[in-house]
Amino acid sequence: MAEPTTYVFDFDSTLVRIETLEALAEIALAGAPDAAAVRAEISALTDAAMAGDLPFGEALRRRLALLPLTRAHVAELAARILDEGTPSVRRNMRFFREHADRIVILSGGFREIIAPLAAHLHVPAERVLCNDLTWDAEGRVTGVDPANPLSQAGGKAIALRALGLPGPVVMVGDGWTDAEVKLAGASDRFHAFTEIVRRPRVVAAADSEAPSMDEFLHAEGLAGRWSYPRGRIRILLLENIHPAAVERLEEAGYTVETLKGALDEDALIEALKGVHVLGVRSKTQVSARVLEAADRLITVAAFCIGTNQIDLEAAADRGVAVFNAPYSNTRSVVELAVGLTIALLRDVADKSAAMHRGEWNKSATGSRELRGKTLGIVGYGAIGSQLSVLAEGLGMRVIFHDLTERLALGNARRMASLDALLGESDVVSLHVDGRTDNTALIDAARLSRMKPGALLLNLSRGHVVDVGALAQALGSGRIGGAAVDVFPEEPATNADPFDSPLRGLKNVILTPHIGGSTEEAQEAIGAFAAERMLAYLNRGDTTFCVNLPNVQLAEVSGAHRILHIHRNQPGVLAELNRALATAGLNILGQHLKTDERTGYVITDVDRDYDPDALQTLRSVAGTLRFRMLH
């Protein structure tokens, strides 16, 4: 029987994201007038040693000589070292704990700092090879134990050989001292770890580059063997999606590319080559043609409320999960609707424009209070219902119409028909979805049924209102004013021109689709949509998915997870389970949920199995998408 492999890890910039001496410098030099200069010198010495341009022992002594270190400084860093774990190491704690008896920590750093993390990883103390600080009687650091080979150049290979490890040895680290272990013949393989810092000379000396712990585990055939490492999963985010989303996705280990504007169909097809995840807002059209060409696409996230810009049926037919953020910008839209209503009732836009022309027109004519007016809300979903509460709190009488049965909030009253609502409302605010049936919902006939002088707000979808008919109604005085935030045709970028028959009309406020465009809303949308994407990528959770069955799932623990999306047709589950049984896979748990179009099976199995069995599972009749998770 072959001897088990030993995995040897460097500490600084590998298991933790910091360089110990640089972190100690920040603590020890706090408030010192020359702190910045000393920290810069220490950083330069660290880089020189890790790049192989300066002997490690010399760099260590020179750095320690620059610092007035005490036991208190060292203890302060040791107390927070667990919080400094490298992101991909933190994601893969199970590997370290399950293989602790096959792991060695090999570092030129200090035992006092390394020991807490080693204990957290369950690595035995005798397998932690590092330097020991020396102290004077007052508790000041005087240096390191000179008898320890790790205090000298080439010491890592010497210390590692002294362990007498019987099997293959794999070294993982970011610095030249780690590369020297392989070059000296003390390890069989060397992975240059580059998640925190990338040093070209070290990478050139390595057997492979590991941008994250996921990549290392994948390369070594450990956890991650049969599924894709996160760093290789490409995410493309369009239309200025909030940096909070980018930060969260990159923190989770994924590769993220961002573009400011929308893309047309051909450009999007080209951009999606090799992309697994797409994030868009309202302008980018994800058509059936786009989805057919995007052969690697797993999921699409709409960083907004609406999903009419995405062909949901075509996505479902290809097993592509689509998510949105249905509630994150609700408050922003509602506040804008309230503000626009007040501005229209008081003729603020026209009075302001006149003031800018130098005209003073102080008059109460046509200026009305919000209180006591009737607000008619068309669409009583998340936005409409919250607008109802705020409007009533401001003294308005609220009526609403919705095709779906909705619970009326406060004193709001449901209207049996849209025409009845239009005839009774002083202000009509539209909050319907983008389905085709809502095209020209408010046309010339409906406008004629509104109360003379009533106001119209559209913060829903551009095609919901016939803007030509609205322009005529405004011009004739039939409609007293309007606020429009969405349009049938909108510029693709801020640099493109905008035109509409509503331009220049009296008491008309036009805004460039900014209903949900507040800093707070965009950050909330970015965070929410990113979390939905991560839940699906990491554990197969389809909660809030708008085109596949919704299944809420816990994290995978001690198993491999098989995700199988298929057409909703008879016999799929039976055939899938036959294939699992034939492959000798032991099922630990299984979920099935279907809708009228699609079925979704999630199966957790024991981790010991023949990877060739996966090909059988992919060939089950009706399969749309097959994916493995750990």
XYZ file of C-alpha atoms in Angstrom, residues 47 119 214 219 435 482 569:
7
model
C 9.418 41.200 -0.543
C -4.814 24.312 16.975
C -9.884 25.379 -4.194
C -5.089 19.761 -8.666
C -45.828 40.995 -19.043
C -47.693 63.299 -15.367
C -41.764 14.019 -17.930
